[in-house]
Amino acid sequence: MSDNGKQTVKGLVDNITYQNPDNGYTVCTVDYEGNPVTLVGIIPTLTEGEYISAEGSWTSHPTYGKQFSVTSYQKELPATSDSILAYLSSGVIKGIGPVTARRIVDKYGSETLKVIEEHPEWLSEIKGITSKRISEISESFKNQYGMRQVMLYFQGMLSPAMCLKIYKQWGNASVDVLRTNPYVLCDQVDGIGFEKADSMAQKLGFTLDNEERIYAGIKYELGLELNRAGNCCLPLDMLTQKASALLGTDKRTVEEACGVLSQNGEVIAVKDGEGRIMIYLEPVYRTEKFCAEKLLLLDSSVINIPIDDPDAEISRVEKETGIEFAPLQRVAVKSSVTRGVVIVTGGPGTGKTTVIRAIIALFKKIGTPFCLAAPTGRAAKRMSAATGYKAKTIHRLLECDFAGGEDGQSFRRDEDNYLDEEVIIIDEASMVDVFLFGALLRAIRPGSRLIIIGDADQLSPVGAGEVFNDMLKSGVFMSVRLSDIFRQAQGSSIVTNAHLINEGRMPDCSNKGDFFFLKRENAADVRELLVSLCTSRLPNAYKYDPLKDIQIICPTRKGDAGTVALNALLQSKLNPPSTAKSEREVRDVVFREGDKVMVVKNNYDIEWTDEDGTTGNGVFNGDIGFITKIDRAEESFSVSFDDGRNAVFDYSGFDDLEHAYAITVHKSQGSEYNAVIIPLYGCPAGLLSRNMLYTALTRAGKLAVLVGKVEILCEMVANNRRSIRFTGLAGMLELLKK
């Protein structure tokens, strides 16, 4: 039937074919006017035997034919004695089977459901129903229709999927909780930010000066800065300015509210070294403080290794490996056996990998168990190839577990289940955010050694904090800065030009060796050349696989030479439509079998299988792979990741994917590709920085090609501004060390 352009289907649910318990996506059959109709959509907690009124539109599935796609729905209670009998006989209410259903309906007729809801004690009049069974029936009925109450209460305000999240959080108390304070949604339900909660609150009659609104706005701004800018904290004056603009209130009100939040422990106010009051969300402060305390504990509690003469032992390693260590490399290796925490930093070609190999050889000779890890799958794979020893992602090392809940992560390795190894070596450490670093530290047994290697001139982590640089800045730990470019690397124009750029000097653009700058002045020419390089020029000249060996790395997502536009263009050239390839359109983007894709949101629930048969859970922001299969029948798709894992997602997983023919510089960190192409065109001024270019260039293993305008290259080399992150780890380390 149709009502003002909306189509409606009503009927009893005969059969549920599929239901995702996490997002509520359901495929079911409904008896609609005597005919079976297939309904698909977000219909959480639906059970067979329920009566549903659904709004949506008719669609045609290529395999299953005509279906009704649900956009909104209501569960309705059957009204007649016959329909109530059918409903209860289906087993939808725990404690009531067909026989009991008949007895109850014979007694109460069309008032049956009202009796169960309002006067369940009356059921004692029915033969065979005990008080225990009455409690069971009553509870089952409440649970069945608790979700219905949430849906009705928030009709027009929230999607069914969000209603499901709310119901999972507070159950039958959901409406009462949110009627009292809808702003709790900001903290406790993923996907509902301040703006949405505020809009709901206005509809529910909350005023703009409501205290809960002010508190929520402050915490929202802190969370926004944490997630978008990586700031662990904010100066009070900056926070009051941002929060007052968001809330439309004066700064004094915000300051006073910060005081209240500080008193009740929801935010932490501390003075930094410059005397500024810094405001933290409590969990963030707790994490940074823990990191500082645990790092100092590791450095002070290290267990001596039975080596009488470390220098002699290192000399023996030199002789066995045939490598003569440079003085600073020797210092780094020696520090690994004499100190609890060691930092090694340096740019490309400065011998960081040689140091790792030497440390491994030394501890292997001594017989001390060690492990290798890196933040991403690609970085771990590179580490394994360079050292000959298995390296894991940090998540995998810590045995990431989904038990922490849908919106968070937990790890099996922690202070109650320490890592077995006594030496933990972390590569690409500049990428590690404060929360992952905190989890790593929790898993390291006091007395163990932590050796972290990275490049201080790379971009900040995608996540919050600035752990690597804060540790260097503090001056508390043994740190070795490798600066000499070794002979084998001096022949690489990539390496020499990366160092020139890092020093603020123009690279050699004579187009010799492995570094090329191809000048193009307009968008059409840039795009044409990028396509040509990927599809023919580089594959023909170097035998590179266009998808596996070549990576376009962009400073920006937007514009003619940003990732969004280039991904659409390159997909059409490298993986065009084909009758042999299944595809699915999501958010106006077509995903197709064979597509190169990147995960853009952590999903701790996804199960994967490794090439060696190992299984585990979790895919993470930045993981790259290829769509190997889109299964329309199962409404799922498979991705083969470049570190060897294979995972199957349901269709909702498309929301957490992007094409990866072109990726941003931030997303490229920790990776290395045979050939890197960097478009320098149409970049916003804020992204034209030296370390942005340096980071992109150092992703190239064998060949780097810059395409675009000389002016942009010059501007990036000249601009040494780094984005400032507000963090407290360096100050905490300095203070605690005193």
Short mmCIF file of C-alpha atoms in Angstrom, two decimals, residues 145-447:
data_model
loop_
_atom_site.label_atom_id
_atom_site.label_comp_id
_atom_site.label_asym_id
_atom_site.label_seq_id
_atom_site.Cartn_x
_atom_site.Cartn_y
_atom_site.Cartn_z
CA TYR A 145 9.16 -4.81 23.42
CA GLY A 146 11.79 -2.70 25.12
CA MET A 147 13.37 -2.07 21.72
CA ARG A 148 9.92 -1.16 20.37
CA GLN A 149 9.59 1.54 23.05
CA VAL A 150 13.00 2.98 22.12
CA MET A 151 12.05 3.01 18.43
CA LEU A 152 8.76 4.76 19.12
CA TYR A 153 10.28 7.29 21.50
CA PHE A 154 13.02 8.31 19.08
CA GLN A 155 10.98 8.04 15.90
CA GLY A 156 12.17 10.73 13.50
CA MET A 157 15.27 11.43 15.60
CA LEU A 158 17.41 8.30 15.29
CA SER A 159 17.87 5.45 12.83
CA PRO A 160 16.95 1.88 13.82
CA ALA A 161 20.66 1.04 13.96
CA MET A 162 21.28 3.78 16.51
CA CYS A 163 18.23 2.70 18.49
CA LEU A 164 19.74 -0.76 18.65
CA LYS A 165 23.00 0.63 20.06
CA ILE A 166 21.04 2.56 22.68
CA TYR A 167 19.01 -0.48 23.64
CA LYS A 168 22.18 -2.57 23.96
CA GLN A 169 23.59 0.04 26.32
CA TRP A 170 20.64 0.59 28.68
CA GLY A 171 18.08 -2.10 27.85
CA ASN A 172 14.54 -1.44 29.03
CA ALA A 173 15.71 1.61 30.96
CA SER A 174 16.80 3.35 27.74
CA VAL A 175 13.88 5.76 27.47
CA ASP A 176 14.05 6.77 31.15
CA VAL A 177 17.81 7.33 30.97
CA LEU A 178 17.67 9.49 27.86
CA ARG A 179 14.58 11.40 28.94
CA THR A 180 16.61 12.45 31.99
CA ASN A 181 19.84 13.29 30.15
CA PRO A 182 20.19 12.71 26.40
CA TYR A 183 23.75 14.04 26.51
CA VAL A 184 25.00 10.74 27.93
CA LEU A 185 24.79 9.55 24.32
CA CYS A 186 27.92 11.57 23.52
CA ASP A 187 30.04 9.51 25.92
CA GLN A 188 28.47 6.11 25.74
CA VAL A 189 27.11 5.45 22.24
CA ASP A 190 29.49 5.45 19.28
CA GLY A 191 28.23 7.40 16.30
CA ILE A 192 26.15 9.97 18.22
CA GLY A 193 28.14 13.16 18.62
CA PHE A 194 27.27 16.29 20.47
CA GLU A 195 25.33 17.86 17.60
CA LYS A 196 22.96 14.90 17.30
CA ALA A 197 22.46 14.58 21.05
CA ASP A 198 21.93 18.33 21.29
CA SER A 199 19.31 18.27 18.55
CA MET A 200 17.47 15.50 20.39
CA ALA A 201 17.71 17.38 23.67
CA GLN A 202 16.16 20.49 22.10
CA LYS A 203 13.23 18.41 20.87
CA LEU A 204 12.87 16.98 24.36
CA GLY A 205 12.69 20.46 25.88
CA PHE A 206 16.23 20.97 27.20
CA THR A 207 17.35 24.61 27.30
CA LEU A 208 20.59 25.99 25.83
CA ASP A 209 21.94 26.85 29.28
CA ASN A 210 21.32 23.37 30.71
CA GLU A 211 24.33 22.30 32.80
CA GLU A 212 24.48 18.83 31.24
CA ARG A 213 24.63 20.49 27.83
CA ILE A 214 27.59 22.66 28.86
CA TYR A 215 29.45 19.67 30.35
CA ALA A 216 28.80 17.57 27.24
CA GLY A 217 29.97 20.36 24.92
CA ILE A 218 33.28 20.71 26.77
CA LYS A 219 33.97 16.97 26.68
CA TYR A 220 32.93 16.87 23.04
CA GLU A 221 35.49 19.52 22.11
CA LEU A 222 38.22 17.64 23.96
CA GLY A 223 37.24 14.42 22.19
CA LEU A 224 37.14 16.20 18.85
CA GLU A 225 40.65 17.55 19.34
CA LEU A 226 41.82 14.11 20.40
CA ASN A 227 40.40 12.26 17.40
CA ARG A 228 40.86 14.84 14.66
CA ALA A 229 44.01 16.72 15.63
CA GLY A 230 45.72 14.18 17.91
CA ASN A 231 45.79 16.57 20.89
CA CYS A 232 45.85 14.79 24.24
CA CYS A 233 44.91 18.00 26.02
CA LEU A 234 44.11 21.67 25.36
CA PRO A 235 45.11 24.90 27.08
CA LEU A 236 42.19 26.17 29.15
CA ASP A 237 41.91 29.43 27.20
CA MET A 238 41.77 27.59 23.88
CA LEU A 239 39.21 25.12 25.20
CA THR A 240 36.95 27.86 26.55
CA GLN A 241 37.10 29.67 23.23
CA LYS A 242 36.21 26.56 21.21
CA ALA A 243 33.52 25.31 23.60
CA SER A 244 31.84 28.70 24.00
CA ALA A 245 31.64 29.02 20.20
CA LEU A 246 30.10 25.55 19.96
CA LEU A 247 27.60 26.14 22.77
CA GLY A 248 26.76 29.76 22.03
CA THR A 249 27.57 30.76 25.59
CA ASP A 250 30.14 32.97 27.29
CA LYS A 251 33.66 31.87 28.21
CA ARG A 252 33.11 32.33 31.94
CA THR A 253 30.30 29.76 31.92
CA VAL A 254 32.60 27.29 30.21
CA GLU A 255 35.44 27.97 32.66
CA GLU A 256 33.13 27.40 35.61
CA ALA A 257 31.85 24.18 34.06
CA CYS A 258 35.47 23.02 33.54
CA GLY A 259 35.96 23.56 37.26
CA VAL A 260 32.96 21.36 38.09
CA LEU A 261 34.12 18.64 35.68
CA SER A 262 37.58 18.78 37.23
CA GLN A 263 36.17 18.43 40.73
CA ASN A 264 34.19 15.32 39.79
CA GLY A 265 37.13 13.79 37.91
CA GLU A 266 35.68 13.80 34.40
CA VAL A 267 38.47 16.10 33.22
CA ILE A 268 41.94 16.65 34.66
CA ALA A 269 43.48 20.10 34.95
CA VAL A 270 47.28 20.32 35.23
CA LYS A 271 49.90 23.03 34.74
CA ASP A 272 52.50 22.49 32.06
CA GLY A 273 56.12 23.69 32.11
CA GLU A 274 55.06 27.11 30.83
CA GLY A 275 52.50 27.59 33.58
CA ARG A 276 49.49 27.04 31.32
CA ILE A 277 46.49 25.14 32.64
CA MET A 278 46.00 22.10 30.39
CA ILE A 279 42.69 20.23 30.35
CA TYR A 280 42.52 16.48 29.67
CA LEU A 281 39.76 13.98 29.40
CA GLU A 282 40.39 11.72 32.37
CA PRO A 283 41.17 8.49 30.39
CA VAL A 284 43.69 10.34 28.21
CA TYR A 285 45.51 11.82 31.21
CA ARG A 286 45.56 8.44 32.87
CA THR A 287 47.10 6.86 29.76
CA GLU A 288 49.87 9.46 29.36
CA LYS A 289 50.70 9.31 33.07
CA PHE A 290 50.85 5.52 32.98
CA CYS A 291 53.17 5.63 29.95
CA ALA A 292 55.53 7.99 31.78
CA GLU A 293 55.57 5.88 34.95
CA LYS A 294 56.02 2.56 33.15
CA LEU A 295 58.79 3.84 30.89
CA LEU A 296 60.75 5.09 33.88
CA LEU A 297 60.15 1.79 35.66
CA LEU A 298 61.48 -0.17 32.68
CA ASP A 299 64.54 2.04 32.45
CA SER A 300 65.36 1.70 36.14
CA SER A 301 64.47 -1.95 36.75
CA VAL A 302 66.25 -3.58 33.83
CA ILE A 303 67.82 -6.92 34.66
CA ASN A 304 71.54 -7.14 33.96
CA ILE A 305 72.52 -9.46 31.15
CA PRO A 306 75.47 -11.74 31.90
CA ILE A 307 78.01 -10.07 29.60
CA ASP A 308 81.39 -9.20 31.09
CA ASP A 309 82.56 -7.17 28.10
CA PRO A 310 79.75 -5.80 25.83
CA ASP A 311 82.27 -4.19 23.47
CA ALA A 312 84.04 -7.49 22.89
CA GLU A 313 80.74 -9.23 22.31
CA ILE A 314 79.72 -6.59 19.76
CA SER A 315 83.07 -7.02 18.01
CA ARG A 316 82.39 -10.74 17.73
CA VAL A 317 78.98 -9.94 16.17
CA GLU A 318 80.77 -7.65 13.69
CA LYS A 319 83.14 -10.44 12.74
CA GLU A 320 80.33 -12.98 12.34
CA THR A 321 78.11 -10.68 10.28
CA GLY A 322 80.91 -9.13 8.25
CA ILE A 323 79.68 -5.64 9.09
CA GLU A 324 81.78 -2.97 10.73
CA PHE A 325 79.48 -0.77 12.81
CA ALA A 326 79.81 2.99 12.72
CA PRO A 327 80.51 4.60 16.12
CA LEU A 328 76.89 5.66 16.69
CA GLN A 329 75.60 2.27 15.59
CA ARG A 330 77.92 0.65 18.11
CA VAL A 331 76.59 2.99 20.82
CA ALA A 332 73.02 1.99 19.95
CA VAL A 333 73.80 -1.73 20.04
CA LYS A 334 75.74 -1.47 23.31
CA SER A 335 72.94 0.56 24.91
CA SER A 336 70.49 -2.22 24.11
CA VAL A 337 72.24 -4.49 26.63
CA THR A 338 73.05 -1.86 29.26
CA ARG A 339 69.84 0.20 29.38
CA GLY A 340 66.18 -0.59 29.89
CA VAL A 341 64.78 1.87 27.33
CA VAL A 342 66.68 2.86 24.19
CA ILE A 343 65.59 5.14 21.34
CA VAL A 344 67.21 4.98 17.91
CA THR A 345 66.24 7.60 15.34
CA GLY A 346 67.47 8.43 11.87
CA GLY A 347 66.43 9.04 8.29
CA PRO A 348 66.69 6.68 5.29
CA GLY A 349 70.08 5.12 4.64
CA THR A 350 71.45 5.89 8.12
CA GLY A 351 71.66 2.26 9.18
CA LYS A 352 68.66 1.74 11.46
CA THR A 353 68.06 -1.73 9.99
CA THR A 354 71.72 -2.64 10.53
CA VAL A 355 71.32 -1.70 14.19
CA ILE A 356 68.23 -3.91 14.50
CA ARG A 357 70.07 -6.85 12.91
CA ALA A 358 73.02 -6.37 15.25
CA ILE A 359 70.79 -6.20 18.32
CA ILE A 360 69.03 -9.38 17.22
CA ALA A 361 72.35 -11.15 16.63
CA LEU A 362 73.63 -10.06 20.04
CA PHE A 363 70.60 -11.22 22.02
CA LYS A 364 70.38 -14.42 20.02
CA LYS A 365 74.00 -15.16 20.89
CA ILE A 366 73.35 -14.44 24.57
CA GLY A 367 70.18 -16.53 24.51
CA THR A 368 67.81 -13.77 25.62
CA PRO A 369 64.33 -14.14 24.09
CA PHE A 370 63.27 -11.17 21.92
CA CYS A 371 60.38 -10.15 19.70
CA LEU A 372 59.96 -7.75 16.78
CA ALA A 373 56.90 -5.61 16.11
CA ALA A 374 55.69 -2.62 14.11
CA PRO A 375 52.48 -0.56 14.03
CA THR A 376 51.18 -1.79 10.64
CA GLY A 377 51.09 -5.01 8.68
CA ARG A 378 53.24 -3.55 5.91
CA ALA A 379 55.83 -2.25 8.38
CA ALA A 380 55.96 -5.64 10.12
CA LYS A 381 56.38 -7.38 6.77
CA ARG A 382 59.26 -5.04 5.87
CA MET A 383 60.86 -5.65 9.25
CA SER A 384 60.64 -9.40 8.74
CA ALA A 385 62.18 -9.19 5.26
CA ALA A 386 65.02 -6.95 6.47
CA THR A 387 65.96 -9.03 9.53
CA GLY A 388 65.04 -12.59 8.60
CA TYR A 389 62.98 -12.92 11.77
CA LYS A 390 59.21 -12.91 12.13
CA ALA A 391 57.84 -9.51 13.06
CA LYS A 392 54.24 -8.95 14.11
CA THR A 393 51.99 -5.95 14.24
CA ILE A 394 51.76 -4.53 17.74
CA HIS A 395 48.07 -5.49 17.80
CA ARG A 396 48.97 -9.07 16.93
CA LEU A 397 51.86 -9.16 19.40
CA LEU A 398 49.45 -8.11 22.15
CA GLU A 399 46.82 -10.61 20.94
CA CYS A 400 44.07 -8.13 20.21
CA ASP A 401 40.74 -9.38 21.47
CA PHE A 402 37.19 -8.28 20.69
CA ALA A 403 36.11 -8.99 24.22
CA GLY A 404 36.47 -5.34 25.04
CA GLY A 405 33.23 -4.52 23.23
CA GLU A 406 32.12 -3.27 19.88
CA ASP A 407 33.55 0.21 20.29
CA GLY A 408 36.81 -0.62 21.96
CA GLN A 409 39.68 -3.02 21.98
CA SER A 410 41.25 -5.22 24.54
CA PHE A 411 44.37 -7.31 24.51
CA ARG A 412 45.05 -10.70 25.99
CA ARG A 413 48.56 -9.54 26.81
CA ASP A 414 48.58 -7.07 29.69
CA GLU A 415 49.84 -6.69 33.27
CA ASP A 416 48.08 -9.96 34.16
CA ASN A 417 49.56 -11.81 31.19
CA TYR A 418 52.93 -10.32 30.31
CA LEU A 419 54.75 -10.93 27.05
CA ASP A 420 57.15 -13.85 27.33
CA GLU A 421 60.03 -12.06 25.63
CA GLU A 422 62.58 -10.04 27.60
CA VAL A 423 63.56 -7.72 24.74
CA ILE A 424 60.88 -5.90 22.75
CA ILE A 425 62.05 -4.19 19.56
CA ILE A 426 59.59 -1.79 17.89
CA ASP A 427 60.21 -0.35 14.42
CA GLU A 428 58.45 2.68 12.86
CA ALA A 429 57.74 3.84 16.39
CA SER A 430 56.93 7.41 15.31
CA MET A 431 53.58 6.04 14.08
CA VAL A 432 52.49 4.66 17.45
CA ASP A 433 49.76 6.63 19.21
CA VAL A 434 49.53 7.02 22.96
CA PHE A 435 46.76 4.46 23.49
CA LEU A 436 48.47 1.67 21.57
CA PHE A 437 51.75 2.53 23.26
CA GLY A 438 50.05 2.35 26.65
CA ALA A 439 48.68 -1.09 25.79
CA LEU A 440 52.16 -2.22 24.74
CA LEU A 441 53.73 -1.00 27.98
CA ARG A 442 51.10 -2.81 30.06
CA ALA A 443 52.20 -6.07 28.47
CA ILE A 444 55.94 -5.64 29.11
CA ARG A 445 57.25 -7.30 32.25
CA PRO A 446 59.30 -5.03 34.56
CA GLY A 447 62.96 -5.87 34.07
#
